[in-house]
Amino acid sequence: MRYLYIAVVVGLIASTAISLYLYVIEAFTGKQLFTLLLNIDFIYTPSESVPENLYLAFEYALHVLVATLIVSVYLYLITKNNKMWERRMEIAALLSFIAFLTYFPLTILAKTTTPAVTDIVAIFDWFIAHVIFFFNLYYITEWLFKKTTKQTT
């Protein structure tokens, strides 16, 4: 139950932080990075009768779910054995880097307007967003591990 609590809390905070960052980038630059982050139009396109805000909430919920799953994988890996525990920062960085790499397939698959696969500025902003994800993943998990360990002892 402790790991589920940590996964949900960290997943929610990390996904919200990355969403806010990319929303601000999109608002100021017009680069559709927030749109790319939540976009699933290559899997499902809603009918015209679905309100736009409801669909946005659905996309955001999926984004939080994916972040929570990434945190769950992270927790599984670092608690598997002592060697993995000692390398938890590297594992968090690796998972965040893999998430960063989704820029390329998501951009290629998107039916809606998104930045070009070769847009260096958009790639850099996407990278910074996933660095934010990394810091949230690693440091909030560390804090929650210490907090929940103190409560159980």
XYZ file of N, CA and C in Angstrom:
459
model
N 0.822 -1.197 0.000
C 0.000 0.000 0.000
C 0.866 1.261 0.000
N 2.005 1.167 0.684
C 2.926 2.303 0.749
C 3.426 2.677 -0.646
N 3.754 1.668 -1.461
C 4.256 1.941 -2.813
C 3.170 2.532 -3.696
N 1.949 2.084 -3.526
C 0.838 2.648 -4.301
C 0.643 4.119 -3.935
N 0.691 4.420 -2.654
C 0.581 5.808 -2.185
C 1.670 6.673 -2.816
N 2.916 6.193 -2.761
C 4.034 6.949 -3.328
C 3.857 7.108 -4.833
N 3.471 6.044 -5.519
C 3.304 6.098 -6.978
C 2.236 7.108 -7.381
N 1.119 7.115 -6.678
C 0.028 8.037 -7.014
C 0.424 9.484 -6.714
N 1.003 9.716 -5.547
C 1.388 11.086 -5.174
C 2.455 11.625 -6.126
N 3.506 10.856 -6.344
C 4.592 11.310 -7.219
C 4.101 11.424 -8.660
N 3.309 10.458 -9.110
C 2.768 10.515 -10.467
C 1.915 11.748 -10.692
N 1.079 12.076 -9.729
C 0.216 13.255 -9.846
C 1.031 14.552 -9.839
N 1.974 14.658 -8.920
C 2.784 15.881 -8.829
C 3.683 16.033 -10.056
N 4.376 14.963 -10.431
C 5.309 15.037 -11.564
C 4.578 15.318 -12.872
N 3.434 14.675 -13.074
C 2.686 14.905 -14.318
C 2.089 16.309 -14.352
N 1.689 16.819 -13.205
C 1.165 18.186 -13.152
C 2.282 19.198 -13.409
N 3.455 18.967 -12.840
C 4.585 19.885 -13.045
C 4.981 19.952 -14.518
N 5.103 18.809 -15.150
C 5.489 18.779 -16.562
C 4.380 19.383 -17.429
N 3.129 19.134 -17.059
C 1.996 19.704 -17.807
C 1.983 21.221 -17.715
N 2.171 21.742 -16.514
C 2.180 23.200 -16.335
C 3.325 23.851 -17.106
N 4.491 23.245 -17.045
C 5.634 23.788 -17.775
C 5.340 23.841 -19.276
N 4.853 22.740 -19.832
C 4.595 22.710 -21.276
C 3.398 23.577 -21.657
N 2.441 23.737 -20.749
C 1.314 24.637 -21.008
C 1.806 26.080 -21.129
N 2.683 26.471 -20.216
C 3.241 27.831 -20.250
C 4.073 28.029 -21.521
N 4.881 27.048 -21.869
C 5.677 27.132 -23.102
C 4.759 27.308 -24.303
N 3.694 26.514 -24.366
C 2.755 26.617 -25.484
C 2.056 27.975 -25.499
N 1.679 28.471 -24.324
C 0.988 29.762 -24.245
C 1.881 30.913 -24.711
N 3.166 30.866 -24.359
C 4.066 31.966 -24.706
C 4.685 31.853 -26.094
N 4.932 30.627 -26.554
C 5.638 30.469 -27.831
C 4.743 29.999 -28.968
N 3.604 29.408 -28.624
C 2.740 28.852 -29.657
C 3.149 27.452 -30.090
N 4.287 26.962 -29.595
C 4.708 25.590 -29.922
C 3.784 24.622 -29.198
N 3.208 23.712 -29.917
C 2.162 22.825 -29.416
C 2.713 21.680 -28.555
N 3.505 21.995 -27.553
C 4.109 20.961 -26.713
C 3.145 20.404 -25.670
N 2.315 21.240 -25.088
C 1.288 20.747 -24.161
C 0.312 19.862 -24.927
N -0.038 20.298 -26.123
C -0.911 19.501 -26.991
C -0.269 18.149 -27.271
N 1.024 18.146 -27.590
C 1.743 16.903 -27.862
C 1.769 16.002 -26.635
N 1.958 16.580 -25.459
C 2.027 15.809 -24.221
C 0.749 15.018 -23.974
N -0.391 15.651 -24.212
C -1.670 15.009 -23.911
C -2.298 14.313 -25.113
N -1.752 14.535 -26.287
C -2.377 14.078 -27.523
C -2.448 12.553 -27.642
N -3.642 12.056 -27.943
C -3.831 10.630 -28.231
C -4.664 10.444 -29.497
N -4.676 11.452 -30.373
C -5.532 11.385 -31.559
C -5.147 10.271 -32.528
N -3.954 9.740 -32.400
C -3.545 8.619 -33.241
C -4.120 7.297 -32.733
N -4.675 7.313 -31.521
C -5.333 6.137 -30.949
C -6.847 6.300 -30.993
N -7.312 7.476 -30.586
C -8.748 7.718 -30.471
C -9.040 9.189 -30.730
N -10.043 9.432 -31.561
C -10.524 10.791 -31.799
C -11.981 10.836 -31.358
N -12.328 11.733 -30.440
C -13.705 11.766 -29.938
C -14.671 12.291 -30.999
N -15.928 11.938 -30.820
C -16.950 12.464 -31.725
C -17.168 13.944 -31.424
N -17.835 14.610 -32.320
C -18.095 16.050 -32.162
C -18.966 16.347 -30.938
N -19.724 15.354 -30.471
C -20.638 15.578 -29.349
C -19.929 15.613 -27.993
N -18.681 15.146 -27.944
C -17.935 15.150 -26.681
C -17.400 16.561 -26.432
N -17.763 17.162 -25.290
C -17.258 18.510 -24.984
C -15.727 18.523 -24.921
N -15.137 19.592 -25.435
C -13.677 19.690 -25.504
C -13.035 19.607 -24.123
N -13.640 20.257 -23.120
C -13.079 20.228 -21.766
C -13.111 18.829 -21.162
N -14.164 18.073 -21.466
C -14.262 16.705 -20.961
C -13.167 15.841 -21.578
N -12.949 16.015 -22.868
C -11.904 15.246 -23.547
C -10.518 15.637 -23.028
N -10.308 16.924 -22.764
C -9.040 17.385 -22.202
C -8.805 16.753 -20.825
N -9.851 16.676 -20.020
C -9.744 16.042 -18.700
C -9.397 14.560 -18.845
N -9.991 13.907 -19.838
C -9.691 12.496 -20.109
C -8.224 12.325 -20.510
N -7.745 13.188 -21.399
C -6.342 13.123 -21.829
C -5.396 13.373 -20.650
N -5.756 14.327 -19.801
C -4.922 14.625 -18.639
C -4.900 13.437 -17.668
N -6.058 12.822 -17.467
C -6.127 11.649 -16.590
C -5.239 10.522 -17.123
N -5.230 10.335 -18.434
C -4.345 9.326 -19.026
C -2.877 9.683 -18.794
N -2.566 10.962 -18.897
C -1.196 11.425 -18.661
C -0.773 11.140 -17.213
N -1.656 11.408 -16.271
C -1.371 11.115 -14.857
C -1.200 9.612 -14.658
N -2.037 8.821 -15.309
C -1.935 7.362 -15.208
C -0.584 6.872 -15.734
N -0.161 7.375 -16.873
C 1.137 6.981 -17.437
C 2.266 7.371 -16.487
N 2.220 8.570 -15.935
C 3.248 9.007 -14.981
C 3.254 8.108 -13.747
N 2.078 7.747 -13.269
C 1.973 6.863 -12.103
C 2.550 5.485 -12.418
N 2.329 5.006 -13.629
C 2.906 3.720 -14.039
C 4.432 3.802 -14.114
N 4.958 4.918 -14.605
C 6.415 5.101 -14.648
C 6.980 5.099 -13.228
N 6.306 5.773 -12.316
C 6.750 5.785 -10.912
C 6.676 4.372 -10.334
N 5.639 3.627 -10.673
C 5.507 2.245 -10.191
C 6.656 1.372 -10.688
N 7.025 1.525 -11.952
C 8.170 0.788 -12.504
C 9.438 1.189 -11.756
N 9.600 2.478 -11.521
C 10.754 2.983 -10.774
C 10.808 2.354 -9.379
N 9.691 2.361 -8.676
C 9.650 1.785 -7.326
C 9.959 0.295 -7.350
N 9.424 -0.401 -8.336
C 9.703 -1.834 -8.459
C 11.199 -2.064 -8.656
N 11.793 -1.304 -9.566
C 13.210 -1.499 -9.879
C 14.114 -1.182 -8.697
N 13.858 -0.079 -8.009
C 14.779 0.322 -6.932
C 14.618 -0.513 -5.669
N 13.473 -1.171 -5.509
C 13.278 -1.999 -4.311
C 13.539 -3.474 -4.588
N 13.945 -3.776 -5.813
C 14.186 -5.158 -6.213
C 15.377 -5.763 -5.464
N 16.468 -5.010 -5.379
C 17.646 -5.464 -4.632
C 18.503 -4.258 -4.246
N 19.507 -4.505 -3.411
C 20.332 -3.407 -2.891
C 21.127 -2.688 -3.974
N 21.594 -3.421 -4.988
C 22.366 -2.776 -6.056
C 21.507 -1.765 -6.802
N 20.256 -2.117 -7.039
C 19.347 -1.192 -7.720
C 19.032 -0.005 -6.807
N 18.878 -0.255 -5.516
C 18.587 0.828 -4.574
C 19.712 1.861 -4.585
N 20.938 1.388 -4.643
C 22.091 2.284 -4.650
C 22.190 3.099 -5.941
N 21.511 2.677 -6.989
C 21.569 3.372 -8.282
C 20.237 4.034 -8.623
N 19.468 4.380 -7.608
C 18.123 4.899 -7.869
C 18.114 6.221 -8.635
N 19.114 7.076 -8.440
C 19.156 8.324 -9.205
C 19.374 8.034 -10.691
N 20.263 7.101 -10.992
C 20.511 6.733 -12.385
C 19.277 6.102 -13.017
N 18.562 5.295 -12.249
C 17.346 4.658 -12.766
C 16.276 5.709 -13.039
N 16.130 6.666 -12.129
C 15.170 7.759 -12.352
C 15.547 8.552 -13.597
N 16.837 8.806 -13.784
C 17.301 9.539 -14.971
C 17.037 8.734 -16.240
N 17.281 7.439 -16.191
C 17.049 6.589 -17.365
C 15.572 6.560 -17.751
N 14.695 6.375 -16.781
C 13.254 6.358 -17.064
C 12.786 7.710 -17.602
N 13.315 8.785 -17.061
C 12.954 10.124 -17.546
C 13.468 10.346 -18.964
N 14.654 9.844 -19.257
C 15.205 9.974 -20.603
C 14.385 9.166 -21.608
N 13.961 7.987 -21.212
C 13.094 7.182 -22.087
C 11.794 7.935 -22.350
N 11.242 8.562 -21.320
C 10.025 9.370 -21.500
C 10.296 10.541 -22.442
N 11.469 11.162 -22.325
C 11.849 12.249 -23.239
C 11.855 11.768 -24.687
N 12.343 10.568 -24.915
C 12.442 10.036 -26.281
C 11.086 9.843 -26.950
N 10.008 9.862 -26.174
C 8.674 9.723 -26.780
C 8.327 10.906 -27.670
N 9.094 12.000 -27.572
C 8.858 13.161 -28.443
C 8.799 12.735 -29.909
N 9.706 11.880 -30.298
C 9.850 11.533 -31.710
C 8.692 10.686 -32.232
N 8.343 9.566 -31.597
C 7.179 8.829 -32.121
C 5.865 9.587 -31.954
N 5.710 10.320 -30.848
C 4.467 11.078 -30.655
C 4.300 12.150 -31.724
N 5.388 12.808 -32.080
C 5.334 13.839 -33.119
C 5.015 13.225 -34.476
N 5.607 12.099 -34.765
C 5.375 11.431 -36.052
C 3.946 10.912 -36.149
N 3.420 10.348 -35.060
C 2.084 9.741 -35.072
C 0.946 10.749 -34.972
N 1.214 11.933 -34.448
C 0.152 12.916 -34.189
C -0.573 13.315 -35.473
N -1.902 13.353 -35.383
C -2.723 13.832 -36.500
C -2.941 15.338 -36.391
N -2.883 15.846 -35.179
C -3.058 17.275 -34.946
C -1.724 17.998 -35.149
N -1.752 19.304 -35.176
C -0.538 20.088 -35.371
C 0.342 20.018 -34.123
N 1.565 19.589 -34.321
C 2.563 19.541 -33.249
C 3.880 20.057 -33.830
N 4.864 20.333 -32.981
C 6.153 20.783 -33.521
C 6.767 19.716 -34.439
N 7.629 20.147 -35.308
C 8.309 19.223 -36.217
C 9.271 18.326 -35.447
N 9.524 17.161 -35.985
C 10.472 16.225 -35.383
C 11.861 16.853 -35.287
N 12.158 17.773 -36.173
C 13.484 18.401 -36.222
C 13.546 19.764 -35.532
N 12.476 20.176 -34.862
C 12.426 21.486 -34.197
C 13.286 21.444 -32.928
N 14.497 21.963 -33.028
C 15.473 21.884 -31.929
C 14.973 22.583 -30.669
N 14.328 23.720 -30.821
C 13.825 24.455 -29.650
C 12.739 23.641 -28.950
N 11.836 23.045 -29.711
C 10.783 22.210 -29.123
C 11.382 20.984 -28.444
N 12.376 20.385 -29.071
C 13.045 19.221 -28.473
C 13.717 19.627 -27.161
N 14.357 20.789 -27.142
C 14.995 21.284 -25.922
C 13.957 21.517 -24.824
N 12.829 22.155 -25.166
C 11.763 22.382 -24.181
C 11.198 21.061 -23.670
N 11.035 20.095 -24.552
C 10.549 18.766 -24.176
C 11.555 18.106 -23.229
N 12.844 18.286 -23.521
C 13.898 17.748 -22.667
C 13.844 18.378 -21.277
N 13.737 19.694 -21.217
C 13.648 20.393 -19.925
C 12.431 19.904 -19.143
N 11.318 19.702 -19.827
C 10.116 19.188 -19.165
C 10.394 17.835 -18.521
N 11.152 16.997 -19.202
C 11.432 15.673 -18.650
C 12.542 15.699 -17.600
N 13.354 16.738 -17.606
C 14.280 16.963 -16.487
C 13.458 17.332 -15.245
N 12.438 18.148 -15.433
C 11.515 18.479 -14.337
C 10.860 17.203 -13.815
N 10.448 16.339 -14.732
C 9.858 15.054 -14.336
C 10.865 14.253 -13.508
N 12.116 14.204 -13.965
C 13.161 13.476 -13.242
C 13.310 13.986 -11.811
N 13.425 15.310 -11.647
C 13.601 15.868 -10.303
C 12.412 15.536 -9.405
N 11.218 15.620 -9.951
C 10.036 15.250 -9.168
C 10.053 13.768 -8.829
N 10.343 12.939 -9.814
C 10.380 11.489 -9.603
C 11.384 11.128 -8.517
N 12.587 11.603 -8.644
C 13.636 11.206 -7.704
C 13.452 11.818 -6.316
N 13.335 13.139 -6.243
C 13.362 13.798 -4.941
C 12.070 13.637 -4.145
N 10.937 13.636 -4.793
C 9.689 13.434 -4.039
C 9.597 11.990 -3.559
N 10.048 11.049 -4.395
C 10.077 9.650 -3.950
C 10.999 9.494 -2.741
N 12.175 10.111 -2.794
C 13.107 10.057 -1.659
C 12.447 10.599 -0.392
N 11.806 11.745 -0.531
C 11.156 12.383 0.614
C 10.039 11.498 1.167
N 9.227 10.935 0.272
C 8.120 10.088 0.732
C 8.621 8.784 1.342
N 9.712 8.233 0.818
C 10.285 7.037 1.435
C 10.716 7.337 2.866
N 11.375 8.463 3.072
C 11.810 8.833 4.426
C 10.615 9.092 5.333
N 9.627 9.789 4.802
C 8.441 10.129 5.587
C 7.660 8.873 5.978
N 7.441 7.969 5.029
C 6.653 6.768 5.333
C 7.447 5.768 6.158
N 8.775 5.785 6.058
C 9.603 4.900 6.876
C 9.555 5.335 8.334
N 9.587 6.645 8.592
C 9.512 7.164 9.963
C 8.176 6.815 10.613
N 7.098 6.833 9.815
C 5.767 6.547 10.356
C 5.603 5.078 10.719
N 6.300 4.179 9.992
C 6.133 2.755 10.247
C 7.054 2.241 11.338
N 8.053 3.045 11.752
C 8.976 2.578 12.795
C 8.588 3.082 14.151
